[in-house]
Amino acid sequence: KNNFFFFLVLEKDANVMVAALAAKCLKCIAEGLRKKFSPHAPTVVPTIFEKFKEKKPALRDPLVECIDAVAATVRNLIKKHIK
C-alpha cells in the first residue's frame, strides 16, 4: 500500500500552490530513489496526468518536471528489458 503523503496531497488538494509543491516534492523523491521509485510510477502517473487539466502555469511547470523525473525512473527498466 502506498503511503506517499505528497502523492495524496497532489491527488486531493484543490489549492494550486499546495499541489505544485507536492509535485516538486514527488519529483525530488523520484530523482532521489531513481529506479527504486519505479514500482510507484503506475500509481502516481494517472494522478499527474489528471492534474494537467489545470491550466495554471504555477502547477503545470512542476507537473512537467515531476512527470519527467518519474519517467526517468522507468526508462532504465525499459532499456534493460529491451537489451
XYZ file of N, CA and C in Angstrom:
249
model
N 0.840 -1.183 0.000
C 0.000 0.000 0.000
C 0.884 1.244 0.000
N 0.528 2.214 -0.838
C 1.328 3.430 -0.939
C 0.984 4.396 0.173
N 2.001 4.868 0.826
C 1.828 5.853 1.880
C 2.537 7.144 1.541
N 2.634 7.470 0.272
C 3.266 8.709 -0.141
C 2.352 9.880 0.205
N 2.754 10.622 1.206
C 1.965 11.778 1.640
C 1.819 12.785 0.505
N 2.918 13.044 -0.223
C 2.882 14.058 -1.268
C 1.987 13.640 -2.427
N 1.936 12.340 -2.676
C 1.029 11.843 -3.709
C -0.417 12.119 -3.325
N -0.758 11.872 -2.063
C -2.121 12.121 -1.599
C -2.463 13.600 -1.658
N -1.500 14.444 -1.305
C -1.725 15.888 -1.374
C -1.952 16.304 -2.820
N -1.122 15.813 -3.727
C -1.276 16.146 -5.146
C -2.627 15.687 -5.661
N -3.039 14.514 -5.247
C -4.294 13.937 -5.717
C -5.516 14.667 -5.170
N -5.485 15.047 -3.905
C -6.694 15.523 -3.234
C -6.794 17.033 -3.062
N -5.678 17.730 -2.967
C -5.721 19.142 -2.608
C -6.117 20.007 -3.791
N -7.066 20.898 -3.585
C -7.555 21.778 -4.640
C -6.708 23.051 -4.759
N -5.929 23.364 -3.749
C -5.082 24.549 -3.770
C -3.935 24.325 -4.752
N -3.844 25.179 -5.750
C -2.859 25.024 -6.818
C -1.430 25.100 -6.276
N -1.178 26.010 -5.381
C 0.184 26.173 -4.855
C 0.607 24.961 -4.009
N -0.324 24.418 -3.265
C -0.022 23.230 -2.455
C 0.224 22.035 -3.372
N -0.589 21.886 -4.394
C -0.405 20.790 -5.349
C 0.921 20.944 -6.095
N 1.304 22.172 -6.431
C 2.579 22.413 -7.108
C 3.742 22.019 -6.207
N 3.657 22.355 -4.940
C 4.710 21.976 -4.001
C 4.778 20.461 -3.843
N 3.633 19.796 -3.814
C 3.609 18.331 -3.726
C 4.244 17.713 -4.970
N 3.998 18.299 -6.149
C 4.603 17.796 -7.383
C 6.121 17.958 -7.333
N 6.584 19.085 -6.801
C 8.030 19.299 -6.666
C 8.645 18.281 -5.708
N 7.943 17.989 -4.633
C 8.442 17.004 -3.667
C 8.485 15.606 -4.282
N 7.442 15.244 -5.022
C 7.433 13.940 -5.701
C 8.571 13.841 -6.706
N 8.841 14.945 -7.399
C 9.958 14.971 -8.347
C 11.267 14.667 -7.626
N 11.468 15.319 -6.499
C 12.709 15.095 -5.735
C 12.796 13.665 -5.206
N 11.674 13.119 -4.787
C 11.662 11.731 -4.313
C 12.010 10.780 -5.462
N 11.399 11.011 -6.623
C 11.677 10.156 -7.789
C 13.140 10.264 -8.208
N 13.676 11.479 -8.198
C 15.082 11.662 -8.572
C 16.010 11.016 -7.541
N 15.643 11.098 -6.288
C 16.479 10.531 -5.236
C 16.464 9.018 -5.212
N 15.283 8.448 -5.408
C 15.163 6.986 -5.347
C 15.538 6.305 -6.664
N 15.462 7.064 -7.745
C 15.766 6.554 -9.081
C 14.972 5.290 -9.384
N 15.638 4.200 -9.717
C 14.903 3.007 -10.147
C 14.089 2.386 -9.014
N 14.398 2.699 -7.769
C 13.602 2.186 -6.656
C 12.225 2.843 -6.591
N 12.071 3.953 -7.306
C 10.775 4.629 -7.364
C 9.860 3.983 -8.407
N 10.433 3.248 -9.343
C 9.661 2.721 -10.477
C 8.438 1.892 -10.090
N 8.430 1.118 -8.993
C 7.195 0.399 -8.653
C 6.024 1.330 -8.319
N 6.346 2.561 -7.963
C 5.293 3.517 -7.593
C 4.815 4.347 -8.786
N 5.556 4.301 -9.873
C 5.210 5.094 -11.049
C 3.786 4.827 -11.553
N 3.341 3.570 -11.663
C 1.976 3.345 -12.158
C 0.897 3.960 -11.262
N 1.224 4.190 -10.006
C 0.257 4.787 -9.089
C 0.182 6.299 -9.257
N 1.329 6.946 -9.435
C 1.342 8.409 -9.456
C 1.092 9.008 -10.838
N 1.440 8.290 -11.900
C 1.309 8.847 -13.248
C -0.132 9.247 -13.593
N -1.148 8.418 -13.336
C -2.514 8.850 -13.663
C -2.931 10.128 -12.935
N -2.498 10.277 -11.702
C -2.834 11.482 -10.946
C -2.136 12.699 -11.533
N -0.881 12.538 -11.923
C -0.158 13.655 -12.529
C -0.851 14.079 -13.820
N -1.208 13.101 -14.651
C -1.894 13.442 -15.905
C -3.257 14.087 -15.644
N -3.938 13.635 -14.613
C -5.226 14.244 -14.261
C -5.040 15.710 -13.877
N -3.973 15.998 -13.163
C -3.705 17.375 -12.734
C -3.298 18.272 -13.897
N -2.855 17.689 -15.006
C -2.506 18.502 -16.176
C -3.719 19.235 -16.740
N -4.914 18.855 -16.333
C -6.114 19.562 -16.777
C -6.145 20.990 -16.243
N -5.449 21.219 -15.139
C -5.298 22.577 -14.609
C -4.432 23.361 -15.589
N -4.892 24.511 -15.989
C -4.170 25.303 -16.990
C -3.211 26.314 -16.370
N -3.170 26.389 -15.067
C -2.333 27.387 -14.413
C -0.852 27.016 -14.526
N -0.025 27.963 -15.017
C 1.413 27.690 -15.156
C 2.091 27.355 -13.828
N 1.569 27.891 -12.735
C 2.157 27.625 -11.422
C 2.093 26.147 -11.076
N 1.123 25.434 -11.620
C 1.006 23.999 -11.386
C 1.571 23.200 -12.558
N 1.373 23.702 -13.758
C 1.788 22.956 -14.953
C 3.297 22.710 -14.982
N 4.083 23.725 -14.702
C 5.539 23.587 -14.775
C 6.077 22.544 -13.787
N 5.665 22.567 -12.512
C 6.113 21.497 -11.603
C 5.625 20.108 -12.023
N 4.450 20.034 -12.629
C 3.948 18.746 -13.100
C 4.812 18.195 -14.229
N 5.252 19.066 -15.126
C 6.121 18.640 -16.223
C 7.431 18.095 -15.654
N 8.005 18.816 -14.689
C 9.250 18.359 -14.069
C 9.035 17.034 -13.345
N 7.892 16.896 -12.694
C 7.578 15.685 -11.945
C 7.418 14.483 -12.882
N 6.665 14.645 -13.954
C 6.438 13.524 -14.865
C 7.740 13.134 -15.566
N 8.614 14.109 -15.832
C 9.923 13.796 -16.413
C 10.755 12.953 -15.453
N 10.735 13.317 -14.177
C 11.506 12.573 -13.173
C 10.952 11.161 -12.999
N 9.630 11.040 -12.984
C 9.003 9.720 -12.837
C 9.301 8.863 -14.069
N 9.228 9.463 -15.248
C 9.515 8.718 -16.482
C 10.958 8.234 -16.495
N 11.860 9.025 -15.959
C 13.277 8.619 -15.923
C 13.480 7.382 -15.049
N 12.625 7.188 -14.052
C 12.778 6.028 -13.173
C 12.410 4.737 -13.884
N 11.502 4.800 -14.821
C 11.104 3.586 -15.537
C 11.843 3.434 -16.863
N 12.420 4.500 -17.352
C 13.143 4.454 -18.631
C 14.281 3.436 -18.556
N 15.007 3.430 -17.457
C 16.122 2.491 -17.312
C 15.634 1.039 -17.296
N 14.483 0.806 -16.677
C 13.934 -0.559 -16.659
C 13.532 -1.008 -18.063
N 12.963 -0.086 -18.824
C 12.552 -0.419 -20.191
C 13.785 -0.748 -21.024
N 14.831 0.053 -20.885
C 16.069 -0.209 -21.632
C 16.659 -1.561 -21.266
N 16.590 -1.901 -19.984
C 17.153 -3.176 -19.526
C 16.405 -4.355 -20.140
N 15.086 -4.245 -20.295
C 14.274 -5.327 -20.842
C 14.420 -5.429 -22.357
N 14.745 -4.347 -22.994
C 14.896 -4.348 -24.461
C 16.196 -5.044 -24.852
N 17.233 -4.840 -24.070
C 18.544 -5.423 -24.406
C 18.572 -6.908 -24.252
